[in-house]
Short mmCIF file of C-alpha atoms and ligand atoms in Angstrom, two decimals:
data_model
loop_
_atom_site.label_atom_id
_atom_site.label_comp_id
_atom_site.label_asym_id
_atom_site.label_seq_id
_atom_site.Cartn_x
_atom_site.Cartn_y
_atom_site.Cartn_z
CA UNK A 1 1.95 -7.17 7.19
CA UNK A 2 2.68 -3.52 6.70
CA UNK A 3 1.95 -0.96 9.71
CA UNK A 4 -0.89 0.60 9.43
CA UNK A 5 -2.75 2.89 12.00
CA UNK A 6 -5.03 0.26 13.24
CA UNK A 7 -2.61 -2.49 13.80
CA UNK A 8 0.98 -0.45 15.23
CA UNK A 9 1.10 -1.90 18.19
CA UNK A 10 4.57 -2.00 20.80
CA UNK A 11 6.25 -5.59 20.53
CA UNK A 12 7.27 -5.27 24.22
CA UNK A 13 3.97 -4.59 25.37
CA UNK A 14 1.06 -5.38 23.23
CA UNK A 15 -1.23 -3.72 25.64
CA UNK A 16 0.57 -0.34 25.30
CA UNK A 17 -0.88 0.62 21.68
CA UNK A 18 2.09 2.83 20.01
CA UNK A 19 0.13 6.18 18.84
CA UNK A 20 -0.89 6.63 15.32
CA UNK A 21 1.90 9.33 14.14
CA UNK A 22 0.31 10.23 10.55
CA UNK A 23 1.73 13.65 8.85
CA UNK A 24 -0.40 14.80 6.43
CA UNK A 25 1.39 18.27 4.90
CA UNK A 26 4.71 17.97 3.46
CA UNK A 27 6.64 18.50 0.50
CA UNK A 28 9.10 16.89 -1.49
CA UNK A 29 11.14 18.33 -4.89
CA UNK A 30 8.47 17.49 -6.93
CA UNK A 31 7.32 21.17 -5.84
CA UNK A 32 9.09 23.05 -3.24
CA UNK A 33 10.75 20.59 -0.75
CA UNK A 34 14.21 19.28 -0.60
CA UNK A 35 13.75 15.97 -0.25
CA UNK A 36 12.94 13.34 -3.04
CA UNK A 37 10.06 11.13 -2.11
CA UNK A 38 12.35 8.12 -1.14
CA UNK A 39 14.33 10.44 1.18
CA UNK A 40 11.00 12.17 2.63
CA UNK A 41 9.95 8.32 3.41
CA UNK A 42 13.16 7.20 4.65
CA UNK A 43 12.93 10.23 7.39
CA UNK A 44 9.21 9.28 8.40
CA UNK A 45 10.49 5.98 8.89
CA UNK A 46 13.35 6.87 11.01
CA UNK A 47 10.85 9.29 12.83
CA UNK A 48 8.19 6.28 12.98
CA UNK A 49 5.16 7.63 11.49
CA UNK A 50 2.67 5.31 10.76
CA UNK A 51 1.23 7.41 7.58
CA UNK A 52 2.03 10.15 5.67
CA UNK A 53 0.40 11.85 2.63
CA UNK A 54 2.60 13.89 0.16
CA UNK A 55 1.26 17.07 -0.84
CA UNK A 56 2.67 19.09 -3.02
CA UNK A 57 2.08 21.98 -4.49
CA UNK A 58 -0.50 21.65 -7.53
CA UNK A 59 0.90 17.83 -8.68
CA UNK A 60 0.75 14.36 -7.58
CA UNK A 61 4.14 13.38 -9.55
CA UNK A 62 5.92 12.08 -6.54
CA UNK A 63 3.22 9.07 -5.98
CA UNK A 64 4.69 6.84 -8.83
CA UNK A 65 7.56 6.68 -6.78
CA UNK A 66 6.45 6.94 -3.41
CA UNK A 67 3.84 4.49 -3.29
CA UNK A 68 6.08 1.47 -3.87
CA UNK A 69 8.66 2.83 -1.22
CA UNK A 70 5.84 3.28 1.37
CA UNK A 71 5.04 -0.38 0.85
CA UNK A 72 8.36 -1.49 1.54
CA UNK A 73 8.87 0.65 4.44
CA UNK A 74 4.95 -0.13 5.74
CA UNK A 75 4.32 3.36 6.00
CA UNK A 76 0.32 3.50 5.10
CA UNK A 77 0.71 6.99 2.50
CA UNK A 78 -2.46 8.47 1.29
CA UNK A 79 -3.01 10.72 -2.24
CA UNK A 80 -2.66 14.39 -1.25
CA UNK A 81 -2.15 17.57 -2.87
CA UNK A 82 -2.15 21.27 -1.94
CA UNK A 83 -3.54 23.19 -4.59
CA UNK A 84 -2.91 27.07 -5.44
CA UNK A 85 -6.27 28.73 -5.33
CA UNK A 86 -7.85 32.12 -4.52
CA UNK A 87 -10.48 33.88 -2.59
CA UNK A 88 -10.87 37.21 -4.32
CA UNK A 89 -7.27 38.18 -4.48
CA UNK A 90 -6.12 36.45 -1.26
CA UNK A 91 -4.22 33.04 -1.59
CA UNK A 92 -5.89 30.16 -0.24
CA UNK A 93 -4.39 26.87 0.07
CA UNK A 94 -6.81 23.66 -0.68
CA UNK A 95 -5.53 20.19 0.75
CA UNK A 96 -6.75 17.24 -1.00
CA UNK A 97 -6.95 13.87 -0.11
CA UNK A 98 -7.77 10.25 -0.90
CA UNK A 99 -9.08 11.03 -4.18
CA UNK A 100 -8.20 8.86 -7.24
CA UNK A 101 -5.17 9.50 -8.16
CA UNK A 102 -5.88 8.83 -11.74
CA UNK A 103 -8.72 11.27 -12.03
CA UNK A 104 -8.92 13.02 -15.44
CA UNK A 105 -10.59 16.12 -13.99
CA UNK A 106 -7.49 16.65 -11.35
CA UNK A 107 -5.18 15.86 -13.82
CA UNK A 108 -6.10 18.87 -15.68
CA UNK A 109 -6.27 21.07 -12.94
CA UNK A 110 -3.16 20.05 -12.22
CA UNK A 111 -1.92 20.68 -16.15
CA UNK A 112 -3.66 24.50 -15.72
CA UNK A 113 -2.07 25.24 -12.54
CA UNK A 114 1.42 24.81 -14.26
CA UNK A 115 0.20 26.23 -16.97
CA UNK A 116 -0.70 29.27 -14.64
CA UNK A 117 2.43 29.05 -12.93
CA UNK A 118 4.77 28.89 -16.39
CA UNK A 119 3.46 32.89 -17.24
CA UNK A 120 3.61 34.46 -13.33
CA UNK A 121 6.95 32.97 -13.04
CA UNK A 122 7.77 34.64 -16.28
CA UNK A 123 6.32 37.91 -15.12
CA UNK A 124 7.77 37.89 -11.40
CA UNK A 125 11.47 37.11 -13.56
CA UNK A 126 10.85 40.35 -15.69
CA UNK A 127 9.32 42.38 -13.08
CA UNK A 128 12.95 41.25 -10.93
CA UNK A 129 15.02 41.93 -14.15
CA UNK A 130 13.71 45.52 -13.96
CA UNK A 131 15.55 45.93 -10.62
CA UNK A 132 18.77 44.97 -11.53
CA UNK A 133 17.84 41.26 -10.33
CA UNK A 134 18.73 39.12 -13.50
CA UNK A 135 17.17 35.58 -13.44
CA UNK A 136 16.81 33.71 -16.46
CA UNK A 137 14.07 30.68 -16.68
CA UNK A 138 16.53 28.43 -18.00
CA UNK A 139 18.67 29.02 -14.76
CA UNK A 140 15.61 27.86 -12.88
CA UNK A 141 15.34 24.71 -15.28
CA UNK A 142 18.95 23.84 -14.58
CA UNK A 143 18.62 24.50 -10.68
CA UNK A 144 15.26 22.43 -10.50
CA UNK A 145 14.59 19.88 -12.74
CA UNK A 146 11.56 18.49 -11.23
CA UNK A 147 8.29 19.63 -10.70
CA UNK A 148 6.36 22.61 -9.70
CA UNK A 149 7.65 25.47 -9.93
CA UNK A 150 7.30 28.85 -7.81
CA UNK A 151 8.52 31.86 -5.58
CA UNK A 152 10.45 29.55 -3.34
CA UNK A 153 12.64 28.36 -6.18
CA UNK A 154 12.72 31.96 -7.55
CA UNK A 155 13.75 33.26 -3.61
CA UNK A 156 16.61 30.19 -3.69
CA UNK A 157 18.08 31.49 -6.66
CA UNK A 158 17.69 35.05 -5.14
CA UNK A 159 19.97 33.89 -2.33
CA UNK A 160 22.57 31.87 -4.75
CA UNK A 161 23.00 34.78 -6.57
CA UNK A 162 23.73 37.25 -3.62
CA UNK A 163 20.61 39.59 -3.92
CA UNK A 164 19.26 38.90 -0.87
CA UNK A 165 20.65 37.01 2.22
CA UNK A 166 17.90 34.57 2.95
CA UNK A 167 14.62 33.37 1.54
CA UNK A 168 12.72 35.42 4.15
CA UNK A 169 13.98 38.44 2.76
CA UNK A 170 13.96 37.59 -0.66
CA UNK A 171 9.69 37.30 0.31
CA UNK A 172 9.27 40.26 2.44
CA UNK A 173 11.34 42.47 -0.08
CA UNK A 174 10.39 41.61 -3.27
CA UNK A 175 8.41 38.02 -4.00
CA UNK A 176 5.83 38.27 -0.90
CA UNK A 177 1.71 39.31 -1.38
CA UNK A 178 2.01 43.34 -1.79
CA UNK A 179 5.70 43.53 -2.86
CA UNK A 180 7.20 44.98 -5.77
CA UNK A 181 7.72 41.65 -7.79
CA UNK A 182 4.56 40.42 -6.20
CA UNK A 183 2.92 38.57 -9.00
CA UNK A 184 -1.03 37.20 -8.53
CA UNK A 185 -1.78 35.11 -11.72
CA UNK A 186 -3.25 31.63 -10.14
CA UNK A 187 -6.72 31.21 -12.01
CA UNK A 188 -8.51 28.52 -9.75
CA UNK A 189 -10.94 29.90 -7.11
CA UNK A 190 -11.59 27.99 -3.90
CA UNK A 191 -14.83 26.30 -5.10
CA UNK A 192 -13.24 25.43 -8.15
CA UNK A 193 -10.48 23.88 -6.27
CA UNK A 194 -13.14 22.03 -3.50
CA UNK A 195 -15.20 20.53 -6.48
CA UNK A 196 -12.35 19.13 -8.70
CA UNK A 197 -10.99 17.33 -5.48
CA UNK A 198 -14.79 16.21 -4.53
CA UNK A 199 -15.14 14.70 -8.22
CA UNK A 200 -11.82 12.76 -7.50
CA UNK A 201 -13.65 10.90 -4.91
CA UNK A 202 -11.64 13.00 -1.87
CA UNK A 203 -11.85 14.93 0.42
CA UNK A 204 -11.06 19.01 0.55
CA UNK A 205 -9.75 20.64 3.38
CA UNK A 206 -8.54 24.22 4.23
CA UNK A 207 -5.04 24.48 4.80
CA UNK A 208 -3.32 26.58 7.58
CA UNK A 209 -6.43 29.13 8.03
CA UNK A 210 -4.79 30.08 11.64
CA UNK A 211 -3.62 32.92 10.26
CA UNK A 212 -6.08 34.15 7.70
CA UNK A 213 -7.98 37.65 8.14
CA UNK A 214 -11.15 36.86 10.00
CA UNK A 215 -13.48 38.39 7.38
CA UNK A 216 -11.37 36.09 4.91
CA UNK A 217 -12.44 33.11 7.23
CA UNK A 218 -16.03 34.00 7.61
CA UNK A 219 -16.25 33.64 3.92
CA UNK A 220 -14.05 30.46 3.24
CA UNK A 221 -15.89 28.66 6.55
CA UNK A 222 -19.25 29.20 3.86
CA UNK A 223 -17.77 27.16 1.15
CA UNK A 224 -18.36 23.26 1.29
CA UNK A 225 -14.58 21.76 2.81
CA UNK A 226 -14.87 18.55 4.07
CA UNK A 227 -12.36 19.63 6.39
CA UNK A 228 -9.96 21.75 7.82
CA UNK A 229 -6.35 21.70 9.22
CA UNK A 230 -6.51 21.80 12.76
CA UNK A 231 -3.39 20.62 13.72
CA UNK A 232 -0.33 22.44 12.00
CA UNK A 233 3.66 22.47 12.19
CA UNK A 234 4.95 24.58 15.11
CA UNK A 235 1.86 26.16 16.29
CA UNK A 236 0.91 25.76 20.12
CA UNK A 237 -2.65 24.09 21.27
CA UNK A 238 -3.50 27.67 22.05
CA UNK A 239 -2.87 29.03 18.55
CA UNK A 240 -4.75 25.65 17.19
CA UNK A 241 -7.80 26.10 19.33
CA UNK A 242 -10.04 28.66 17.33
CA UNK A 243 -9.68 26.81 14.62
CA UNK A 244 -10.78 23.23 16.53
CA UNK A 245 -14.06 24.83 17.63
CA UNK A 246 -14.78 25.81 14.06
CA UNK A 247 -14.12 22.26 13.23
CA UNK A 248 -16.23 21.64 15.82
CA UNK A 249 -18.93 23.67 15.25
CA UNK A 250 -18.88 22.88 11.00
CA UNK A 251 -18.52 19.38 12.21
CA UNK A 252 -15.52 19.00 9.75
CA UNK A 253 -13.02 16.84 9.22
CA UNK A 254 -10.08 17.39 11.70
CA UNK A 255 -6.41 17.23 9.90
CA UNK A 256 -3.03 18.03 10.88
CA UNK A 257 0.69 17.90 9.56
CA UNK A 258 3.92 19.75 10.00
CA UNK A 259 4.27 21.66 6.44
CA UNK A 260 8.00 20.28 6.15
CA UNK A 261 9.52 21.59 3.48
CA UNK A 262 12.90 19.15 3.75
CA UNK A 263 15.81 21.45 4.68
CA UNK A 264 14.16 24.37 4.61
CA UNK A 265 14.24 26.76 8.45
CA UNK A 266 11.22 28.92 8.12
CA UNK A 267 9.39 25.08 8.01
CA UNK A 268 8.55 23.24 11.39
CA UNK A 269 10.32 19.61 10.92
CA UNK A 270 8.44 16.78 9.82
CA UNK A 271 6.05 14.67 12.33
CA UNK A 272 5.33 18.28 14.04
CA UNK A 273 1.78 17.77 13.66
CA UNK A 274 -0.63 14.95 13.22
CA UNK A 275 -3.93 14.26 11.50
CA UNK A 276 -6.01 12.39 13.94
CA UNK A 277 -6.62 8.56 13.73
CA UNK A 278 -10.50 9.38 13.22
CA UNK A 279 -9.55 11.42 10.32
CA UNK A 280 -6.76 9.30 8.26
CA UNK A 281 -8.34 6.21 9.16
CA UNK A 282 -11.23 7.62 6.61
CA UNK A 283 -8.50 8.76 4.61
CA UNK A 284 -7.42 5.23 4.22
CA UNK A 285 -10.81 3.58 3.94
CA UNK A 286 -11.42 6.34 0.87
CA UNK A 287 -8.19 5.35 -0.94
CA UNK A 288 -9.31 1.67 -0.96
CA UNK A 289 -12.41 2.41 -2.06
CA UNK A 290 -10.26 4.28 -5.42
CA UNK A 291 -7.61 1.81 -5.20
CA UNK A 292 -8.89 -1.49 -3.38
CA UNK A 293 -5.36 -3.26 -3.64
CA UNK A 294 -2.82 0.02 -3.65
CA UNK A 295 0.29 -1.89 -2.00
CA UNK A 296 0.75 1.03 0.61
CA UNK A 297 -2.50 1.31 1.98
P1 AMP B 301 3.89 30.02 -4.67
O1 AMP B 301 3.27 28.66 -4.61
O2 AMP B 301 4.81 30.19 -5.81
O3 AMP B 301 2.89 31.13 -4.54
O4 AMP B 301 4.80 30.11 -3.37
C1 AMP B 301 4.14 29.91 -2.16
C2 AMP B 301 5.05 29.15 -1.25
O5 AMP B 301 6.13 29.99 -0.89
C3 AMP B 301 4.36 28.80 0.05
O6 AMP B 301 3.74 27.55 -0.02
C4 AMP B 301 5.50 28.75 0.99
O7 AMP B 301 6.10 27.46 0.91
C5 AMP B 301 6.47 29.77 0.45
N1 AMP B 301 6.38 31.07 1.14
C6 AMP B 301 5.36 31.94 1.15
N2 AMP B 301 5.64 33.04 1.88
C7 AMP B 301 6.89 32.85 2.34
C8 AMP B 301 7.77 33.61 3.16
N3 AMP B 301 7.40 34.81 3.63
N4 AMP B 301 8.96 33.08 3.44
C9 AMP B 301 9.35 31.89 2.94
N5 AMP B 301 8.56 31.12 2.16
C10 AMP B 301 7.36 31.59 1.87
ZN1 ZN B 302 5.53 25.15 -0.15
FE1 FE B 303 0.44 26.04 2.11
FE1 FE B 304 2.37 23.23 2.23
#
């Protein structure tokens, strides 16, 4: 019988329940992680999490893959995704999760978003070329051959190539919001983003508001999320605890999970953060409800 949440339990001492460790934010390289799926899982286990959802930027392609594995390693792994949207012209990050992972409707979100991606990567390569910072797409291909792909990638390359010395720099001097090579270009608003997840049967929740402008929050706290993310990577209960009461007061879903990004610094490692029980064990009951004999659940 695989682990789940409701039945890890210590074999030493069955009265001393082991704590539900679920991650629920983390990437692999089927967008901008290191990790393949089976690697990600193989760390969870070795870090013994109880669940984990996989959510990648703007696809769901690592599930084929990762659902078997979870079953084998009895890992309980939810569908997630963290899809590219914006709020005016600020970039807001929608988590989504338990929804059917088959959905037609998120399936072609999913096809626009690349679609979307495709012409601002283009753009943010010219607008780099312009500077003496030559990058060519099919350099990209070769570098990553899977998946979604975006300003991380781009900043990699940026590194590889000796034009910058890090990531970081490669965002705050040229690829970050208000830079020179700064490129908007993602189509899907925030309600567009909430409804195509709600249609999938799951749940939406808003990623990593802790450090959002408050006017920014005001507005996204009006829009109808299911839930928010509470609980995330590095950040101390004190930098977590706004963001609690406004789960609180919206009475929203509470989620949590570490953001890891495989071997990537600037990314807290994974099983930082947690999404509570009361949380992923609706997660779970949603899933079934998509997926009533899904081997990981
Ligand atoms: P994109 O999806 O192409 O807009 O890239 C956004 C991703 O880039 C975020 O999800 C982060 O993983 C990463 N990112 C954003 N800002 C920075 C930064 N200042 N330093 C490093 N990575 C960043
Ligand atoms: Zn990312
Ligand atoms: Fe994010
Ligand atoms: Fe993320």
């Amino acid at each position: 019988m695989p682990i789940t949440s409701q039945t890890a339990s210590t074999t030493q001492n069955p009265l001393m329940q082991a704590p539900n460790k679920a991650d629920c934010h983390c990437h692999t390289v089927f967008s901008d992680g290191t990790l393949t799926p089976v690697a990600l899982l193989t760390l969870a286990k070795e870090k013994q999490l109880t669940g984990l959802s996989i959510t990648d930027h703007d696809t769901v392609d690592a599930y084929p893959i990762a659902i078997p594995y979870a079953a084998e390693l009895g890992i309980t792994l939810v569908p997630g995704i963290e899809i590219s949207a914006h709020y005016q012209n600020t970039s807001i990050h929608v988590l989504g999760y338990a929804f059917d992972l088959q959905d037609a409707g998120l399936r072609r979100l999913c096809e626009r978003l690349q679609t979307d991606r495709e012409s601002r990567n283009e753009k943010i390569l010219l607008k780099l070329a312009r500077l003496n910072l030559p990058i060519s797409m099919s350099e990209i291909k070769t570098a990553f051959p899977t998946g979604t792909i975006g300003r991380p990638h781009i900043a990699k390359l940026m590194v590889e190539k000796g034009y910058v010395k890090t990531m970081q720099k490669a965002f705050q001097r040229y690829l970050g919001e208000k830079q020179r090579c700064y490129v908007g270009g993602m189509t899907i608003t925030v309600e567009q983003a909430i409804t195509t997840i709600q249609n999938a049967g799951g749940f939406a929740v808003l990623a990593h508001p802790h450090s959002l402008p408050n006017k920014i929050l005001s507005a996204l706290t009006q829009m109808p999320f299911d839930g928010v993310e509470v609980y995330y990577g590095p950040l101390s209960a004190k930098q977590e605890s706004p963001i609690l009461s406004l789960a609180l007061r919206k009475n929203w879903m509470i989620t949590g999970g570490s953001d890891f990004h495989g071997g990537q610094k600037s990314y807290a490692s994974l099983g930082a953060s947690f999404t509570p029980s009361e949380t992923f064990d609706q997660f779970v009951a949603r899933t079934k409800s998509h997926f009533p004999a899904l081997a990981c659940l």
